[in-house]
XYZ file of C-alpha atoms in Angstrom:
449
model
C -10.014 -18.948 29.821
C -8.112 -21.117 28.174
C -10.433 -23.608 26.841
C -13.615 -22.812 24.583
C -16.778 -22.872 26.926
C -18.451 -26.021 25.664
C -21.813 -23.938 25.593
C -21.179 -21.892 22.531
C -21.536 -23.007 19.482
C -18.497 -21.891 18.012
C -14.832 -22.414 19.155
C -12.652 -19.647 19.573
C -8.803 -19.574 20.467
C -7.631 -19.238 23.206
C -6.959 -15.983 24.009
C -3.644 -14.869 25.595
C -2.595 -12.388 28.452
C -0.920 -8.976 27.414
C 2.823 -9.355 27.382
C 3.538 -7.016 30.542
C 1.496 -5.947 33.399
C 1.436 -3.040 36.118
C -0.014 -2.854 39.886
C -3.033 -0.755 39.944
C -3.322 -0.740 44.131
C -7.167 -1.312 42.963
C -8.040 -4.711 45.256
C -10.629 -5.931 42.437
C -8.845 -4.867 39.792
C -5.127 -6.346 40.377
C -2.482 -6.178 37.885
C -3.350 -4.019 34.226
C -1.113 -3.920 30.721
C 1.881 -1.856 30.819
C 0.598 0.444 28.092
C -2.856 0.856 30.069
C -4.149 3.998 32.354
C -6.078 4.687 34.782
C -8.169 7.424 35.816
C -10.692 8.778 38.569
C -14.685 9.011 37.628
C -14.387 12.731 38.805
C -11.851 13.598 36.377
C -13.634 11.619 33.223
C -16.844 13.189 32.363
C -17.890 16.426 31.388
C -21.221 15.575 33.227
C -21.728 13.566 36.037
C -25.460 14.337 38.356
C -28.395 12.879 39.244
C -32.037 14.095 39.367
C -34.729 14.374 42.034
C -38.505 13.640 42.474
C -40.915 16.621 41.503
C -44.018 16.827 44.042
C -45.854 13.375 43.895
C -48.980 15.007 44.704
C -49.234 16.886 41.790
C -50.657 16.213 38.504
C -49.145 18.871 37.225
C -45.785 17.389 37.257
C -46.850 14.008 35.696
C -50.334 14.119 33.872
C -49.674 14.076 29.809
C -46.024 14.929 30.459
C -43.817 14.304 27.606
C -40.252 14.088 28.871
C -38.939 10.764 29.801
C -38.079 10.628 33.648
C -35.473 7.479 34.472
C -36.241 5.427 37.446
C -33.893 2.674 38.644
C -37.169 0.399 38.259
C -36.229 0.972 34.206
C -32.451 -0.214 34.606
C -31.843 -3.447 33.333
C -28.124 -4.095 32.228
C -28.586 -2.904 28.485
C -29.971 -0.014 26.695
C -33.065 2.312 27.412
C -34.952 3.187 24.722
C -38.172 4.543 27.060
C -38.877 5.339 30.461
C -41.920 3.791 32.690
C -42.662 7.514 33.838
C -42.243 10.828 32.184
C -43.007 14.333 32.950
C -44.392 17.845 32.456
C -43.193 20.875 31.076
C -44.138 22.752 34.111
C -42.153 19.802 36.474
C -38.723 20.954 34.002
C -39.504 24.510 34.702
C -40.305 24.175 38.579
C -37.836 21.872 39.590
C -34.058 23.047 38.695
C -32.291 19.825 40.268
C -34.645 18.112 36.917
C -31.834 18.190 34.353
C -32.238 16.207 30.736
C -28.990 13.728 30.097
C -27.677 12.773 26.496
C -27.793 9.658 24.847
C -25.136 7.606 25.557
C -24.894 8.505 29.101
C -24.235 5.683 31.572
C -26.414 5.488 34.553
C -26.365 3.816 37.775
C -28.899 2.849 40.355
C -27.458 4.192 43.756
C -29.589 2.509 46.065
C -32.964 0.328 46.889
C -33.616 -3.416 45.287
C -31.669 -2.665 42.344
C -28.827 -0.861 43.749
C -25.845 -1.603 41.360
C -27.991 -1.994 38.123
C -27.046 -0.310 34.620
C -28.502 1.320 31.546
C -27.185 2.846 28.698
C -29.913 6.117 27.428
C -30.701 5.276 23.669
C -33.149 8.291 24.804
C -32.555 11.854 26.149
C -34.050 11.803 29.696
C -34.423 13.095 33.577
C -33.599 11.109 36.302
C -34.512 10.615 39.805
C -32.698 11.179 42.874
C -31.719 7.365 42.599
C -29.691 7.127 39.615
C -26.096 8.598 39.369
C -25.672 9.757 35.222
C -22.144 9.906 33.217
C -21.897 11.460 30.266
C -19.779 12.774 27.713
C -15.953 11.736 28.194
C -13.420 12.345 25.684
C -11.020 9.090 27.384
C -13.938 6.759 27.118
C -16.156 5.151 24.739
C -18.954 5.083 26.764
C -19.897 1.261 25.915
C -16.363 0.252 27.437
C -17.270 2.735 30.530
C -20.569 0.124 30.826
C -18.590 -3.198 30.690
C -16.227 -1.615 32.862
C -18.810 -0.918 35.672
C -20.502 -4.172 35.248
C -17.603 -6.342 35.412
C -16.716 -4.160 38.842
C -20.253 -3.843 39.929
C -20.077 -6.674 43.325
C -16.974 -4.485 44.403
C -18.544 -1.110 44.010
C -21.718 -1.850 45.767
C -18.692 -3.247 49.202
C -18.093 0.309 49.072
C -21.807 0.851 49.972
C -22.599 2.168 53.286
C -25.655 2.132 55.533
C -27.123 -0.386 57.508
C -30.124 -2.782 56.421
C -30.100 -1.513 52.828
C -26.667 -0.337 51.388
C -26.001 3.186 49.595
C -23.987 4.308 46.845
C -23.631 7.624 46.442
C -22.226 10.266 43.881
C -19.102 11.115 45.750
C -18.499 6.621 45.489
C -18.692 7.131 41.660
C -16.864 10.025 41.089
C -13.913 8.229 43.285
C -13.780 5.016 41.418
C -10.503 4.863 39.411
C -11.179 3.739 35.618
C -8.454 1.414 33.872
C -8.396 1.283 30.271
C -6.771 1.314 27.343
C -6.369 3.971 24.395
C -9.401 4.782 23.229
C -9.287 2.618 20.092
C -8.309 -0.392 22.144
C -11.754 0.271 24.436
C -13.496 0.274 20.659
C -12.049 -3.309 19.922
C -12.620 -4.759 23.219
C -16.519 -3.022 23.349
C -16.857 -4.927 19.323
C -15.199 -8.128 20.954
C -17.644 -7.902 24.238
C -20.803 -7.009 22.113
C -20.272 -10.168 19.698
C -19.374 -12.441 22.489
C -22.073 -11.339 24.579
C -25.099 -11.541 22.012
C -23.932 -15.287 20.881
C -24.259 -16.178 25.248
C -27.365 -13.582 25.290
C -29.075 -15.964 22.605
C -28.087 -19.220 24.515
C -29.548 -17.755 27.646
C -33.167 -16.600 25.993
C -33.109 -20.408 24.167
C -32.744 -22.365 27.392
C -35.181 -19.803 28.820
C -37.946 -20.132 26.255
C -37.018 -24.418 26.708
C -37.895 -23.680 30.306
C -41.283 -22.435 29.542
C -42.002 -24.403 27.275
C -41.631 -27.253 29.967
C -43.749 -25.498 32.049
C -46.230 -25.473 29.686
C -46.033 -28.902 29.424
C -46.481 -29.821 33.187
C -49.434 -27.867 33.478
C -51.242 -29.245 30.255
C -49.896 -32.492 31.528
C -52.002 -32.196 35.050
C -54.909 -30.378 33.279
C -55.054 -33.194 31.209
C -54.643 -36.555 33.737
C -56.999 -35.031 37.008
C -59.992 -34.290 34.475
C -59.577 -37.575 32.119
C -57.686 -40.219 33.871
C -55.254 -42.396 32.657
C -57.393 -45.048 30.441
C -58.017 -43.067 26.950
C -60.735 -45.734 26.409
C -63.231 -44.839 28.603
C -66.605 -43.515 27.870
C -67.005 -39.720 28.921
C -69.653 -37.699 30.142
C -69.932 -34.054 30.309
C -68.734 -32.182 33.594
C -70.381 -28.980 33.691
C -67.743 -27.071 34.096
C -66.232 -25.169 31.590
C -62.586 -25.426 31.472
C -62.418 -29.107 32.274
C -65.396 -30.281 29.568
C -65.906 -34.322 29.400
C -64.812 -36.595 32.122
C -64.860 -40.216 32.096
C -68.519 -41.498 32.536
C -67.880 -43.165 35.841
C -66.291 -40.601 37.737
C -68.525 -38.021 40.073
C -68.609 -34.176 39.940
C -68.830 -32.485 43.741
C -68.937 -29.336 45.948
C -65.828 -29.456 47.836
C -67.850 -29.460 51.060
C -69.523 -33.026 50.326
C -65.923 -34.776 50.762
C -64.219 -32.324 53.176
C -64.584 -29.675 56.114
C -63.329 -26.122 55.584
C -62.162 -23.699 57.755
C -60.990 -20.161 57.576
C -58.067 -18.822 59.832
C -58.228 -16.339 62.433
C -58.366 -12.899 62.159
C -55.275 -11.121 63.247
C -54.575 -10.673 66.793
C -51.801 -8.563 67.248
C -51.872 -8.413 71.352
C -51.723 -10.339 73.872
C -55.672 -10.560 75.237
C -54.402 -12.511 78.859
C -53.633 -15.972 78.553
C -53.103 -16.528 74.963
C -50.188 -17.462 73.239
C -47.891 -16.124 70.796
C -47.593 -18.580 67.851
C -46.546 -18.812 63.997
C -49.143 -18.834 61.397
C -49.334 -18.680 57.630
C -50.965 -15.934 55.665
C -51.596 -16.054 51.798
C -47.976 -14.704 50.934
C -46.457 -18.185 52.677
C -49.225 -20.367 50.167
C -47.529 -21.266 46.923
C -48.796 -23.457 44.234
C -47.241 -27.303 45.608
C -45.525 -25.794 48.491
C -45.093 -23.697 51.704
C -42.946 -20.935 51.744
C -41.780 -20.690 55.548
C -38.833 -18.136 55.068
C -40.885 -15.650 56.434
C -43.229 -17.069 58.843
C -45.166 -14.257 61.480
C -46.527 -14.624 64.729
C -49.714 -14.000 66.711
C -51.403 -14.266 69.337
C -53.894 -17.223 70.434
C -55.738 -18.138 72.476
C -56.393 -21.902 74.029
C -59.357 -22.895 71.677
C -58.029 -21.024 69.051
C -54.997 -23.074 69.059
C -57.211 -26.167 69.131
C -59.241 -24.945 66.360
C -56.339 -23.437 63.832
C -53.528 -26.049 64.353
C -52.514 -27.419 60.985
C -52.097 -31.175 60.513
C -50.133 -33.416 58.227
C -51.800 -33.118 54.623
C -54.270 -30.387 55.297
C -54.486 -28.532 51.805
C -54.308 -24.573 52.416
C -55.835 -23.018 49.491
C -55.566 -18.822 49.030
C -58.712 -17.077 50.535
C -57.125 -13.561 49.466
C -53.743 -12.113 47.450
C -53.380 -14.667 44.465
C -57.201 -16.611 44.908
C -56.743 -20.453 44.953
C -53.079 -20.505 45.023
C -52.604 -24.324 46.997
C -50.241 -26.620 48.865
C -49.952 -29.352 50.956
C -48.717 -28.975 54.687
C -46.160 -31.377 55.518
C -45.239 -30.489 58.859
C -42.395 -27.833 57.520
C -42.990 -26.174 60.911
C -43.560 -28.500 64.434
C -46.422 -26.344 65.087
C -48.606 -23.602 62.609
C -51.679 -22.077 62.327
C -53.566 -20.425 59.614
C -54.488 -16.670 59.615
C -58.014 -15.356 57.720
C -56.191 -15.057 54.345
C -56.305 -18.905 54.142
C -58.649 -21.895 53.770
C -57.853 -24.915 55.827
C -59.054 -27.970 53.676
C -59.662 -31.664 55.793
C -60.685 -33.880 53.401
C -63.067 -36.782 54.751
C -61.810 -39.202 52.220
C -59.860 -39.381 49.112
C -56.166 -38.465 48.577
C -54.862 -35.194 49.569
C -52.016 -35.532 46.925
C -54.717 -35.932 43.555
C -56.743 -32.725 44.861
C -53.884 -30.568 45.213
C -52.816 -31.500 41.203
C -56.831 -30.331 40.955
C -57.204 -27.371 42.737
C -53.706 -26.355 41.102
C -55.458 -27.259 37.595
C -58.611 -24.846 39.257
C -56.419 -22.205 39.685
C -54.325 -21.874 36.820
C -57.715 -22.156 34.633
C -58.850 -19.367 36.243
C -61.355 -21.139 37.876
C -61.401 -19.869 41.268
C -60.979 -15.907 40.013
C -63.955 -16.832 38.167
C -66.047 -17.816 40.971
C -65.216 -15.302 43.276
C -66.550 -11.159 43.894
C -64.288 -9.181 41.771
C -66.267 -5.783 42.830
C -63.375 -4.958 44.931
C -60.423 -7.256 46.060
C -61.260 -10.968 44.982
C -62.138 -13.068 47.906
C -62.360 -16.822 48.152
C -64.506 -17.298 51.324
C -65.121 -20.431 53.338
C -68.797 -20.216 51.456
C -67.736 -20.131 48.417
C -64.858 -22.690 48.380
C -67.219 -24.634 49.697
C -69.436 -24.945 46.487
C -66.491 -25.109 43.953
C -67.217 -28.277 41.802
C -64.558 -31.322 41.554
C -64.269 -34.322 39.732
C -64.120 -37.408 42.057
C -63.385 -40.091 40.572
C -62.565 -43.210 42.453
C -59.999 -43.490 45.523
C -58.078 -46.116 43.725
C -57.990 -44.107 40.347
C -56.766 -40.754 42.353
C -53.919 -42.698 43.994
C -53.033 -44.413 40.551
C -52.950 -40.015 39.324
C -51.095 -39.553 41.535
C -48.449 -42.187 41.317
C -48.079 -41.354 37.464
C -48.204 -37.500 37.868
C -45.351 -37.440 40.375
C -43.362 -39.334 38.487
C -43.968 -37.412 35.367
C -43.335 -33.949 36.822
C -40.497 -35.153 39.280
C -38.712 -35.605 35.609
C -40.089 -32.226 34.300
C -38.662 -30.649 36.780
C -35.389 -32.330 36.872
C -35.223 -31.176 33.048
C -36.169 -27.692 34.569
C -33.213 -27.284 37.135
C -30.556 -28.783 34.599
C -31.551 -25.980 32.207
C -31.197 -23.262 34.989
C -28.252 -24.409 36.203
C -26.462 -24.039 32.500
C -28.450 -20.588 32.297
C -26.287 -19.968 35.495
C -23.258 -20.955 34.016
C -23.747 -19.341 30.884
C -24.383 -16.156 33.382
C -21.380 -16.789 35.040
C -19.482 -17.301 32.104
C -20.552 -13.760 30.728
C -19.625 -12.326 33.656
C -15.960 -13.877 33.549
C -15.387 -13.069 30.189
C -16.489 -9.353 30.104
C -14.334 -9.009 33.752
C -10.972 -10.794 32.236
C -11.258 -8.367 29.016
C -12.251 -5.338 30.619
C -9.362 -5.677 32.991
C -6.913 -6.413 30.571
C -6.397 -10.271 31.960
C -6.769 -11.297 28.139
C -6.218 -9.465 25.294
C -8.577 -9.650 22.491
C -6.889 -7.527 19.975
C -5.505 -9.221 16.823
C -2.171 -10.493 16.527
């Protein structure tokens, strides 16, 4: 801590330990200042619950209802100034485990995906059975109380317990031991923390909005080069297709099925029918735009000339027949054999490169093109049929390999530009995390001299 982090803007001093330190016996905690305490959850707050669920099946509870209701979906490391949900009069009146908590109160989230995750209320509100509330502590200044958790949050979530998805529960919280400082100490640390914090907040949402900004970018980028080419003095034509507009004159508009062969995967066979074999396959969550996602590859069964008919091949484009329409990649062989289920389209082309019609079908889908073609009546579809009658450019084989070429280069460096800003958002991240852990546990001491 020593040095100023070289990616804020201004320098600070360094900042220097407390003069004397105690054991705490707290493994995460270590060693705290002399002059500090410490001090169980249980013994802290005048007010320390949780809420519950009223009955889901009634619109009673929920229809029109006016009082927030918390749900860990809504914590997000910060303050809460509205809830996603909120509910009746009658639900308050019916349901006595339904209690309304202060502002200021510091809330939890004891378990599921965001087990571990915080909120301050800048609202009175209810709770579900999910969220563990403090409130009202005349030791604490609540904001300190929040760094405090956060900073400790990895250790309290090892004291989880359960199997596939860890638990927290109240009797956890109300057993963690606090340290901290007299209260006007927690004041100039949460001041310190809150100034500190913003300056790396702002840093963070900068590099974010650079981020998609070069996203942006890349996709106008491929928009532009697979509908115009890469001569700008070309004659154009009109393509007759909305988003893409004029094309250069020489180039050819075509169904999909007049330069490839399409086929839809199986449906699902979940038992064995004698003598087929059990196999992986992809289905329309493993197709993402420019590449396969094989963490979580399924199997089914086939059988011999359905393993003939469904094997993928090197370069076969697999374009989204269901979930997120038109969504496309490129199979590279990621997996030494695979096979398609009926939520994907199996692309062969006869000619052309593979590589310049996945930048276009990518350009289809972002442009809405495919949602646009398809049945929305119910869940959009994008059959065999009509895949087969979607319009591309074509422009010569030479021309699509020269795209190609100049696109991969030019989004290879987009992308490079893309993970170098991510990786500082991660070490601004980390840095925040340092900084509010090394204060909060008395490791530095921010108070004036």
């Amino acid at each position: 801590m020593g040095k100023s982090n070289k990616y804020l803007k201004n320098d600070y001093k360094p900042m220097k330990p407390y003069p004397k330190y105690k054991p705490t016996n707290i493994d995460w905690i270590g060693d705290i200042p002399e002059h500090w305490s410490s001090r169980k959850v249980a013994w802290s707050f005048n007010l320390i619950g949780s809420g519950t669920t009223p009955k889901s099946d009634s619109d009673l509870y929920y229809e029109n209802g006016k009082h927030n209701w918390l749900l860990t979906g809504d914590l997000t490391d910060g303050e809460i100034f509205e809830t996603s949900k909120k509910v009746t009069d009658l639900a308050l009146k019916e349901t006595s485990s339904l209690k309304k908590y202060p502002k200021n109160s510091i809330v939890m989230a004891m378990y599921g995906a965001t087990i571990g995750k915080l909120g301050i209320l800048k609202i009175e509100t209810t709770t579900n059975q999910a969220c563990c509330v403090l409130a009202d502590s005349p030791y604490f200044d609540y904001k300190y109380v929040f760094y405090w958790m956060l900073s400790s949050r990895e250790s309290i979530i090892n004291l989880s317990y359960g199997g596939g998805q860890p638990n927290i529960n109240q009797d956890i919280v109300k057993g963690l031991k606090l340290t901290y400082p007299p209260l006007p100490e927690q004041q100039a640390i949460v001041t310190y923390l809150d100034q500190k914090t913003a300056l790396i907040d702002e840093l963070i949402a900068k590099k974010e909005r650079k981020i998609e900004l070069l996203k942006e970018n890349r996709t106008a980028l491929i928009n532009h080069v697979v509908t115009k080419g890469l001569d700008p003095t070309v004659k154009y034509k009109d393509s007759g297709i909305e988003w893409i507009g004029e094309i250069p004159e020489h180039w050819n508009v075509l169904p999909l099925k007049y330069f490839s062969n399409i086929t839809l995967g199986k449906m699902l066979t979940p038992e064995d029918k004698g003598d087929y074999m059990l196999k992986n396959y992809l289905r329309s969550q493993n197709i993402q735009n420019e590449k396969v996602n094989i963490e979580d590859v399924k199997q089914m069964w086939f059988s011999e000339k359905e393993i003939e008919n469904y094997r993928l091949k090197k370069f076969d484009l697999l374009i989204n027949e269901g979930g997120d329409v038109g969504r496309t990649c490129i199979w590279l062989e990621e997996l030494e054999e695979c096979y398609i289920q009926n939520s994907v389209n199996r692309v062969k082309l006869k000619d052309g490169d593979p590589y310049f019609f996945l930048y276009h079908s990518i350009s289809h889908h972002q442009n809405k093109y495919y949602e646009n073609s398809v049945n929305k009546v119910s869940i959009p579809h994008l059959t065999k049929e009509k895949l087969e009658n979607i319009r591309f450019v074509y422009p010569p084989k030479v021309e699509q390999q020269q795209i190609v070429k100049y696109l991969d280069a030019q989004t290879n460096l987009i992308d490079q530009n893309i993970s170098l800003e991510l990786q500082k958002i991660e070490k601004l991240k980390e840095y925040r995390q340092s900084l509010i852990s090394n204060v909060v546990t008395g490791k530095i001491c921010v108070l004036e001299d």
